[in-house]
Backbone as JSON, one array per atom type, in Angstrom:
{
  "sequence": "MGEICLKAIFESVQDAIQAINELVKLHNRNADLVKSSGKAAKTVIDVFSYLEKSPIIEIMKTSKDLGLSYNATANAVMILKDLDILK",
  "N": [[38.36, 12.46, -9.6], [36.82, 12.42, -7.19], [34.47, 14.03, -7.5], [33.01, 13.15, -9.55], [32.45, 10.96, -8.05], [30.69, 12.21, -6.01], [29.0, 13.91, -7.75], [27.85, 11.25, -8.56], [26.54, 10.05, -6.23], [24.48, 12.31, -5.51], [22.96, 11.55, -7.62], [21.92, 9.97, -6.86], [20.75, 10.54, -4.67], [18.59, 11.69, -5.46], [17.28, 10.25, -7.19], [15.87, 8.23, -5.19], [14.37, 10.21, -4.11], [13.12, 11.15, -5.59], [11.23, 8.69, -5.62], [10.1, 8.06, -3.38], [8.85, 9.85, -3.16], [6.27, 9.41, -5.16], [5.52, 6.99, -3.79], [4.33, 8.18, -2.21], [2.67, 9.51, -2.93], [1.48, 7.56, -4.63], [0.15, 6.35, -1.84], [-1.58, 7.83, -0.64], [-3.36, 8.99, -2.54], [-4.79, 5.93, -3.12], [-5.68, 5.65, -0.01], [-7.25, 7.7, 0.35], [-9.38, 6.56, -1.69], [-9.93, 4.25, -0.64], [-11.24, 5.39, 2.12], [-13.4, 6.12, 0.89], [-15.14, 3.8, 0.61], [-17.26, 3.16, 1.1], [-19.59, 1.5, 3.65], [-18.13, -0.55, 4.36], [-15.92, 0.74, 5.44], [-14.13, 0.47, 7.32], [-13.02, -2.22, 8.09], [-11.55, -2.43, 5.72], [-9.9, -0.51, 5.47], [-8.58, -1.52, 7.54], [-7.79, -4.13, 6.48], [-6.29, -2.96, 4.06], [-4.38, -1.53, 5.5], [-2.51, -3.38, 7.08], [-1.75, -4.56, 4.45], [0.11, -3.0, 3.44], [2.65, -3.32, 4.89], [2.41, -6.11, 4.9], [2.77, -7.15, 2.01], [2.08, -9.1, 0.02], [-0.5, -11.53, 0.79], [-2.3, -13.72, 2.56], [-5.87, -14.95, 2.85], [-7.2, -15.97, 4.64], [-4.9, -16.14, 6.92], [-4.2, -13.28, 6.81], [-7.28, -12.63, 8.12], [-6.81, -13.62, 10.79], [-4.79, -12.63, 11.78], [-5.8, -9.89, 11.81], [-7.94, -10.51, 13.43], [-10.86, -10.72, 12.15], [-13.58, -12.12, 10.59], [-13.42, -14.74, 8.42], [-15.21, -13.91, 5.87], [-15.09, -11.31, 6.65], [-12.91, -10.31, 5.37], [-11.98, -11.46, 3.49], [-14.37, -9.63, 1.48], [-13.48, -7.19, 1.73], [-10.76, -7.92, 0.43], [-12.12, -8.04, -1.45], [-13.42, -5.46, -1.91], [-10.75, -3.75, -2.9], [-9.79, -4.57, -4.72], [-11.46, -4.62, -6.26], [-11.26, -1.69, -6.2], [-8.51, -0.98, -8.15], [-6.15, -1.56, -6.31], [-5.52, -3.27, -5.27], [-4.35, -6.63, -6.51]],
  "CA": [[37.6, 11.7, -9.06], [35.76, 13.1, -6.22], [33.97, 15.4, -8.06], [32.41, 11.69, -9.88], [31.49, 10.34, -7.22], [29.77, 13.3, -5.47], [28.06, 13.74, -8.79], [26.99, 9.5, -8.47], [25.43, 10.22, -5.05], [23.99, 12.98, -5.53], [21.88, 11.24, -8.48], [21.11, 8.23, -6.31], [20.06, 10.58, -3.41], [17.15, 12.52, -5.95], [16.25, 9.19, -6.94], [15.14, 8.22, -3.96], [14.03, 11.73, -3.44], [11.16, 10.66, -5.87], [10.54, 7.07, -5.6], [9.78, 8.28, -1.97], [7.3, 11.66, -3.22], [5.8, 8.88, -6.23], [4.96, 6.38, -3.39], [3.96, 9.1, -1.37], [1.38, 10.07, -3.93], [-0.19, 6.6, -4.53], [-0.53, 6.04, -0.94], [-2.54, 8.95, -0.35], [-4.65, 7.93, -3.83], [-5.02, 4.57, -2.19], [-6.17, 5.79, 0.91], [-8.89, 8.17, -0.55], [-9.55, 5.74, -2.22], [-10.12, 3.08, 0.89], [-11.97, 5.72, 3.09], [-14.62, 6.27, 0.79], [-15.4, 2.55, 0.09], [-18.99, 2.85, 1.72], [-19.97, 0.91, 5.64], [-17.19, -1.89, 4.83], [-14.85, 1.08, 5.1], [-13.3, 0.04, 9.0], [-12.58, -3.35, 7.29], [-11.23, -2.11, 3.82], [-8.98, 0.45, 6.1], [-7.79, -2.71, 8.42], [-6.54, -4.62, 5.36], [-5.72, -2.33, 3.41], [-3.12, -1.04, 6.28], [-2.12, -4.44, 6.98], [-0.84, -4.84, 2.9], [1.19, -2.33, 3.34], [3.77, -3.66, 5.94], [2.66, -7.55, 4.16], [2.13, -6.64, 0.68], [1.51, -10.78, -0.5], [-1.43, -11.85, 1.7], [-4.12, -15.29, 2.23], [-7.11, -14.46, 3.65], [-7.08, -16.72, 6.22], [-3.73, -15.09, 7.94], [-4.73, -11.58, 7.05], [-8.05, -12.13, 8.92], [-6.82, -14.18, 11.53], [-4.26, -11.52, 12.09], [-6.48, -9.36, 11.99], [-9.42, -10.68, 14.35], [-12.03, -10.23, 11.39], [-14.04, -12.98, 9.98], [-12.87, -14.38, 6.93], [-15.92, -13.02, 5.28], [-15.56, -9.96, 6.38], [-11.6, -9.76, 5.52], [-12.44, -11.57, 1.87], [-14.69, -8.65, 1.26], [-12.77, -6.17, 1.6], [-9.73, -7.86, -0.6], [-12.72, -7.41, -3.19], [-13.28, -4.05, -2.41], [-9.89, -3.59, -2.89], [-9.4, -5.6, -5.81], [-12.39, -3.45, -7.29], [-10.53, -0.04, -6.62], [-7.27, -1.18, -8.14], [-5.61, -1.05, -5.07], [-4.91, -5.05, -4.94], [-4.34, -7.63, -7.89]],
  "C": [[36.41, 11.3, -7.66], [34.81, 13.67, -6.17], [32.65, 14.25, -8.93], [31.1, 11.17, -9.82], [30.26, 10.86, -6.14], [28.23, 13.14, -6.45], [26.73, 12.47, -8.65], [26.11, 9.51, -7.62], [24.46, 11.15, -4.88], [22.56, 12.58, -6.3], [21.27, 10.32, -7.94], [20.21, 9.06, -5.13], [18.31, 11.09, -3.83], [16.84, 11.22, -6.75], [15.25, 8.83, -6.72], [14.36, 8.98, -3.54], [12.55, 10.88, -4.13], [10.43, 9.73, -6.11], [10.09, 7.66, -4.27], [8.36, 9.57, -2.35], [6.37, 10.18, -4.21], [5.12, 7.9, -4.87], [4.09, 7.07, -2.19], [2.17, 9.22, -2.06], [0.36, 8.71, -4.05], [-0.49, 6.11, -2.79], [-1.4, 6.87, -0.58], [-3.67, 9.18, -1.21], [-5.24, 6.98, -3.4], [-6.22, 4.84, -0.81], [-7.42, 6.85, 1.06], [-9.89, 7.53, -0.63], [-10.73, 4.7, -1.12], [-11.55, 3.85, 1.96], [-12.82, 5.66, 2.13], [-15.36, 4.81, -0.06], [-16.63, 2.31, 0.9], [-18.79, 1.83, 3.59], [-19.3, -0.14, 5.52], [-15.61, -1.14, 5.33], [-13.53, 0.48, 6.15], [-11.85, -0.85, 7.79], [-11.59, -3.34, 6.39], [-9.47, -1.87, 4.15], [-7.54, -0.41, 6.05], [-6.78, -3.2, 7.62], [-5.45, -3.74, 4.38], [-3.28, -1.6, 4.4], [-2.3, -2.19, 6.48], [-1.01, -4.76, 5.88], [0.08, -4.23, 2.76], [2.26, -3.06, 3.84], [3.56, -5.5, 5.27], [2.02, -7.48, 3.34], [1.63, -8.2, 0.03], [0.72, -10.99, 0.63], [-2.31, -13.67, 1.22], [-4.91, -14.3, 3.41], [-7.04, -14.92, 4.55], [-6.15, -16.47, 7.53], [-4.32, -14.23, 8.08], [-5.92, -11.63, 8.58], [-7.8, -12.58, 10.39], [-5.93, -13.23, 12.96], [-4.73, -10.58, 12.76], [-7.49, -9.07, 13.03], [-10.57, -10.13, 13.54], [-12.07, -12.06, 11.23], [-13.37, -13.51, 8.8], [-13.4, -13.62, 5.71], [-15.27, -11.66, 5.28], [-13.98, -9.01, 5.31], [-11.86, -9.99, 3.57], [-13.11, -10.52, 0.98], [-14.08, -7.32, 0.95], [-11.69, -6.39, 0.96], [-11.31, -7.5, -1.83], [-12.87, -6.44, -3.68], [-11.66, -3.53, -2.57], [-9.11, -3.98, -4.05], [-10.22, -4.18, -7.02], [-11.92, -1.92, -7.32], [-8.83, -0.05, -6.58], [-6.5, -1.05, -7.48], [-4.81, -2.18, -5.0], [-5.22, -5.59, -6.23], [-4.33, -9.34, -7.49]]
}
């Protein structure tokens, strides 16, 4: 019985490690894309970082929370959509 329990725990840990590694790869890929987003990169990076903490956003609330204009935030969201980071 104990051996079965340890095997199940080991497999769960392995799955968690794999999921974390995939999330880190995804973050790094997306961060590289965001950094190369041109002259709006600073704003896009700010919105990207915000999205990692709050994956569902409203442009108005996000702009207020980040101290950005509505248009700058909307533009950053469009860039993130164009980069296939945001849907």
